[in-house]
């Protein structure tokens, strides 16, 4: 991975851990150029991308598809139910097969954390792997679109006060964002139920009381409550969560007028955030979704540049 003549070159994109500040800033600038219609891009040869999603997705799956089409890639949608996965074929053998067929880039979402390691460490798999989310592990493309959205608003990260709130332990978005926002110089706070906090997060920021920290924030980033990753016996009250940990209409009044509200979505309205705030003037939730297309174009371009430089 590197930056050459202002263009980022990536072999794979699996975790924010592997990206430098220069690479992140290069990807944000390129995503902004795509958004402004000022990025020259031309494919040298026919290139195939396959989107392999084992967990449901609307934003990530479809914005990668649109990004691929906008760059002129041929897109091979992969339906796990209709594939030989249903006959017991492993992810490794599936990707080995797609690689042998000529697929250049596999965008993969899986519930298995670190699923990508055996793929990127294989001598026999040559296609690039882009992680579209691995269990509670990492979600690098979501992190980059979040960073683009924050940068569009403030033009910097250094010194911004950012709270990440909610289901922290189960959230891959939180893991990717805390790792990179700290590297970029933001001051991080975590709020939410203590049961969804881990001491490991102390390396990146402080566990705080939401009502105390709200008036100081530049960014309030909410997380979806990830019921699918909770123990089945865990009790949960939507109203109770909203009252104690959610961004209610009353709490939103405590935010600075310049502060922005973010959420990776899908949103549980009236749980993490009051229904009326989702599309409110301080919310950047819809902008995050739009930025996902341009960010993913920048990621794919960097992967293609990395393949060319090999
Ligand atoms: N934010 C996000 O990853 O949304 P999807 O699950 O719809 O892709």
Coordinates of C-alpha atoms and ligand atoms in Angstrom, one line a residue:
X1 CA 0.0 0.0 0.0
X2 CA 1.2 3.5 -0.8
X3 CA 0.4 6.9 -2.3
X4 CA 2.0 7.6 -5.8
X5 CA 1.5 10.9 -7.6
X6 CA -1.5 11.6 -5.3
X7 CA -3.2 8.3 -6.1
X8 CA -3.5 5.6 -3.4
X9 CA -2.5 2.1 -4.4
X10 CA -4.0 -0.8 -2.4
X11 CA -3.5 -4.5 -2.7
X12 CA -6.6 -5.3 -0.6
X13 CA -8.7 -3.4 1.9
X14 CA -9.5 -5.5 4.9
X15 CA -9.1 -3.3 8.0
X16 CA -8.5 0.3 8.9
X17 CA -5.5 -0.9 10.9
X18 CA -3.5 -1.3 7.7
X19 CA -4.2 2.3 6.4
X20 CA -1.9 5.3 7.0
X21 CA -3.1 8.8 7.5
X22 CA -1.8 9.7 4.0
X23 CA -3.7 6.9 2.4
X24 CA -6.9 7.9 4.2
X25 CA -6.6 11.5 3.2
X26 CA -5.7 10.4 -0.4
X27 CA -8.9 8.3 -0.6
X28 CA -11.1 11.1 0.9
X29 CA -9.7 13.6 -1.6
X30 CA -10.3 11.2 -4.5
X31 CA -13.8 10.4 -3.3
X32 CA -14.5 14.2 -3.2
X33 CA -13.1 14.6 -6.7
X34 CA -15.5 11.8 -7.9
X35 CA -18.4 13.6 -6.1
X36 CA -17.5 16.9 -7.8
X37 CA -17.2 15.2 -11.2
X38 CA -13.5 16.2 -11.4
X39 CA -11.8 12.8 -11.3
X40 CA -10.5 11.4 -14.6
X41 CA -10.7 7.7 -14.6
X42 CA -10.5 5.2 -17.5
X43 CA -10.3 1.4 -17.3
X44 CA -7.3 -0.1 -19.2
X45 CA -9.0 -3.5 -19.8
X46 CA -12.1 -5.5 -19.0
X47 CA -12.3 -5.9 -15.3
X48 CA -14.6 -8.0 -13.2
X49 CA -15.9 -7.4 -9.7
X50 CA -18.0 -9.8 -7.7
X51 CA -20.1 -8.8 -4.7
X52 CA -20.3 -11.7 -2.2
X53 CA -22.6 -10.9 0.7
X54 CA -23.4 -13.5 3.3
X55 CA -25.1 -11.0 5.6
X56 CA -27.9 -8.7 4.5
X57 CA -27.0 -5.3 3.2
X58 CA -28.7 -2.4 1.4
X59 CA -26.1 0.5 1.5
X60 CA -22.8 -1.4 1.2
X61 CA -23.9 -3.9 -1.4
X62 CA -25.7 -1.5 -3.7
X63 CA -23.3 1.4 -3.3
X64 CA -20.4 -1.0 -4.3
X65 CA -22.5 -2.1 -7.2
X66 CA -23.2 1.4 -8.4
X67 CA -19.5 2.4 -7.8
X68 CA -18.4 -0.6 -9.9
X69 CA -20.8 0.3 -12.7
X70 CA -19.8 4.0 -12.6
X71 CA -16.1 3.0 -13.1
X72 CA -17.1 0.7 -16.0
X73 CA -16.4 -2.6 -14.2
X74 CA -18.3 -5.8 -15.2
X75 CA -20.2 -6.8 -12.1
X76 CA -20.9 -10.5 -11.2
X77 CA -23.5 -10.5 -8.5
X78 CA -23.1 -13.6 -6.3
X79 CA -26.1 -15.3 -4.7
X80 CA -24.9 -17.5 -1.9
X81 CA -28.2 -19.5 -1.9
X82 CA -27.8 -20.2 -5.7
X83 CA -24.1 -21.0 -5.5
X84 CA -22.2 -24.2 -4.5
X85 CA -21.9 -22.7 -1.0
X86 CA -25.3 -24.4 -0.5
X87 CA -23.6 -27.7 -1.3
X88 CA -20.9 -27.1 1.3
X89 CA -18.3 -25.3 -0.7
X90 CA -16.1 -23.1 1.6
X91 CA -15.6 -19.3 1.1
X92 CA -11.9 -20.1 0.3
X93 CA -12.9 -22.5 -2.5
X94 CA -15.5 -20.1 -3.8
X95 CA -13.0 -17.2 -4.0
X96 CA -10.4 -19.6 -5.5
X97 CA -13.0 -20.5 -8.2
X98 CA -14.0 -16.9 -9.0
X99 CA -10.3 -15.9 -9.2
X100 CA -9.7 -18.8 -11.6
X101 CA -12.7 -17.6 -13.7
X102 CA -11.1 -14.2 -14.0
X103 CA -12.7 -12.1 -11.3
X104 CA -10.3 -9.3 -10.3
X105 CA -12.0 -7.9 -7.2
X106 CA -14.2 -9.7 -4.6
X107 CA -16.2 -7.5 -2.2
X108 CA -17.1 -9.7 0.6
X109 CA -19.4 -9.4 3.7
X110 CA -19.4 -12.2 6.2
X111 CA -20.5 -12.8 9.8
X112 CA -17.1 -14.4 10.4
X113 CA -14.5 -12.1 11.9
X114 CA -11.2 -12.0 10.0
X115 CA -12.6 -14.3 7.3
X116 CA -10.3 -12.4 4.9
X117 CA -7.0 -13.6 6.4
X118 CA -6.9 -17.0 4.7
X119 CA -7.8 -15.3 1.4
X120 CA -5.2 -12.6 1.4
X121 CA -2.5 -14.9 2.7
X122 CA -3.1 -17.6 0.0
X123 CA -0.5 -18.0 -2.7
X124 CA -3.2 -19.2 -5.0
X125 CA -5.7 -16.4 -4.8
X126 CA -4.7 -13.3 -6.8
X127 CA -7.9 -11.3 -6.9
X128 CA -8.1 -8.3 -4.5
X129 CA -10.3 -8.7 -1.4
X130 CA -12.4 -5.7 -0.2
X131 CA -14.0 -6.2 3.2
X132 CA -17.6 -5.2 3.2
X133 CA -17.9 -6.0 6.9
X134 CA -16.7 -9.0 9.0
X135 CA -18.9 -9.8 11.9
X136 CA -18.1 -7.4 14.8
X137 CA -14.6 -6.9 13.3
X138 CA -14.1 -4.1 10.7
X139 CA -16.1 -2.1 8.2
X140 CA -13.4 -0.1 6.4
X141 CA -15.6 1.3 3.5
X142 CA -18.1 2.6 6.0
X143 CA -15.4 4.2 8.1
X144 CA -14.0 5.9 5.0
X145 CA -17.4 7.3 4.0
X146 CA -17.9 8.5 7.6
X147 CA -14.5 10.2 7.5
X148 CA -15.3 11.8 4.1
X149 CA -18.6 13.2 5.6
X150 CA -16.8 14.6 8.7
X151 CA -14.1 16.2 6.5
X152 CA -16.7 17.8 4.2
X153 CA -18.2 19.4 7.3
X154 CA -15.1 20.6 9.2
X155 CA -12.2 20.3 6.8
X156 CA -10.1 18.6 9.5
X157 CA -10.1 15.9 12.2
X158 CA -7.5 17.3 14.6
X159 CA -9.2 18.3 17.9
X160 CA -12.8 17.5 16.9
X161 CA -14.8 16.1 19.8
X162 CA -16.6 13.0 18.6
X163 CA -18.9 10.7 20.6
X164 CA -19.6 7.1 19.4
X165 CA -22.7 5.9 21.1
X166 CA -24.5 2.7 21.6
X167 CA -23.8 -1.0 20.8
X168 CA -20.0 -0.6 20.8
X169 CA -18.9 -4.2 21.4
X170 CA -20.9 -5.6 18.5
X171 CA -20.2 -2.8 16.0
X172 CA -17.6 -3.2 13.3
X173 CA -18.3 0.5 12.4
X174 CA -17.3 1.6 15.9
X175 CA -14.0 -0.5 15.8
X176 CA -12.9 0.9 12.4
X177 CA -13.9 4.5 13.3
X178 CA -12.3 4.6 16.8
X179 CA -9.0 3.2 15.4
X180 CA -8.7 5.8 12.5
X181 CA -10.3 8.8 14.2
X182 CA -7.8 8.6 17.0
X183 CA -4.9 8.3 14.5
X184 CA -6.3 11.5 12.7
X185 CA -6.2 13.5 16.0
X186 CA -9.9 13.5 17.0
X187 CA -10.9 13.4 20.7
X188 CA -13.1 10.4 21.2
X189 CA -15.8 9.7 23.8
X190 CA -17.9 6.5 24.1
X191 CA -21.4 6.4 25.6
X192 CA -24.1 3.7 25.9
X193 CA -24.8 0.7 28.2
X194 CA -21.8 -0.4 30.2
X195 CA -22.5 -4.0 29.1
X196 CA -21.7 -2.9 25.5
X197 CA -18.4 -1.2 26.5
X198 CA -15.0 -2.9 26.6
X199 CA -11.9 -1.8 28.4
X200 CA -10.1 -2.2 25.1
X201 CA -11.8 1.0 23.9
X202 CA -9.9 2.9 26.6
X203 CA -6.9 2.9 24.1
X204 CA -8.9 5.2 21.8
X205 CA -11.0 7.4 24.1
X206 CA -13.1 7.9 27.3
X207 CA -16.3 6.3 28.4
X208 CA -18.5 9.3 29.2
X209 CA -21.9 10.3 30.4
X210 CA -23.9 11.3 27.3
X211 CA -25.8 14.2 28.9
X212 CA -22.6 15.7 30.2
X213 CA -20.6 15.4 26.9
X214 CA -23.4 16.4 24.4
X215 CA -22.9 20.2 24.6
X216 CA -19.2 19.9 23.8
X217 CA -19.5 17.6 20.8
X218 CA -18.8 18.4 17.1
X219 CA -20.0 15.0 16.0
X220 CA -22.5 12.6 17.6
X221 CA -22.1 9.3 15.9
X222 CA -24.9 6.8 16.8
X223 CA -24.7 3.0 16.3
X224 CA -27.5 0.6 15.4
X225 CA -28.4 -1.8 18.2
X226 CA -27.3 -5.1 16.6
X227 CA -29.9 -7.6 17.9
X228 CA -28.6 -10.3 15.5
X229 CA -25.3 -10.4 17.5
X230 CA -26.9 -10.4 20.9
X231 CA -27.6 -13.6 23.0
X232 CA -31.2 -14.7 22.3
X233 CA -32.1 -14.5 26.0
X234 CA -31.0 -10.8 26.4
X235 CA -33.9 -8.6 27.3
X236 CA -34.2 -5.2 25.6
X237 CA -36.7 -2.4 25.8
X238 CA -36.8 0.0 22.9
X239 CA -38.4 2.8 25.0
X240 CA -35.9 2.2 27.8
X241 CA -32.9 2.3 25.5
X242 CA -34.2 5.5 23.8
X243 CA -34.7 7.3 27.1
X244 CA -31.4 6.3 28.7
X245 CA -29.0 6.1 25.7
X246 CA -30.7 7.4 22.6
X247 CA -30.6 10.9 20.9
X248 CA -34.0 12.1 22.0
X249 CA -35.5 15.4 20.8
X250 CA -34.6 16.9 24.2
X251 CA -31.0 15.7 24.1
X252 CA -30.6 17.1 20.5
X253 CA -31.3 20.6 21.9
X254 CA -28.1 20.3 24.0
X255 CA -26.0 19.9 20.8
X256 CA -24.1 22.9 19.5
X257 CA -25.7 24.4 16.4
X258 CA -22.6 23.5 14.4
X259 CA -22.6 19.8 15.6
X260 CA -23.6 17.1 13.3
X261 CA -25.5 13.8 13.8
X262 CA -24.3 10.6 12.1
X263 CA -25.5 7.0 12.0
X264 CA -24.2 4.3 9.6
X265 CA -27.8 3.0 9.2
X266 CA -30.0 1.0 9.0
X267 CA -31.5 3.2 11.7
X268 CA -33.9 1.9 14.3
X269 CA -36.0 5.1 14.5
X270 CA -37.1 6.1 18.0
X271 CA -34.5 3.7 19.4
X272 CA -31.0 5.0 18.7
X273 CA -32.4 8.3 17.5
X274 CA -35.7 10.1 17.5
X275 CA -37.6 9.6 14.3
X276 CA -37.9 13.4 13.8
X277 CA -34.0 13.8 13.9
X278 CA -33.1 11.3 11.2
X279 CA -33.6 13.8 8.4
X280 CA -33.2 17.0 10.5
X281 CA -30.9 19.9 9.4
X282 CA -28.1 18.7 11.8
X283 CA -28.3 15.1 10.5
X284 CA -25.8 13.9 7.9
X285 CA -27.2 10.4 7.7
X286 CA -28.5 10.7 4.1
X287 CA -25.2 12.5 3.1
X288 CA -23.3 9.5 4.5
X289 CA -25.2 7.1 2.2
X290 CA -24.6 9.3 -0.9
X291 CA -20.9 9.6 0.1
X292 CA -20.7 5.8 0.2
X293 CA -20.8 5.6 -3.6
X294 CA -17.9 8.1 -4.1
X295 CA -15.9 6.6 -1.3
X296 CA -16.3 3.1 -2.8
X297 CA -15.3 4.5 -6.2
X298 CA -12.1 5.8 -4.6
X299 CA -11.4 2.4 -2.9
X300 CA -11.9 0.5 -6.2
X301 CA -9.7 2.9 -8.1
X302 CA -7.0 2.4 -5.5
X303 CA -7.3 -1.4 -5.7
X304 CA -7.0 -1.2 -9.5
X305 CA -4.0 1.1 -9.2
X306 CA -2.5 -1.4 -6.7
X307 CA -3.0 -4.3 -9.2
X308 CA -1.4 -2.3 -12.0
X309 CA 1.6 -1.5 -9.9
X310 CA 2.2 -5.2 -9.0
Ligands
LIG1 N1 -24.1 0.8 7.0 C1 -24.2 -0.4 6.4 O1 -23.3 -1.2 6.4 O2 -25.4 -0.7 5.9 P1 -25.9 -2.0 5.1 O3 -25.9 -3.1 6.2 O4 -27.2 -1.7 4.6 O5 -24.8 -2.3 4.1

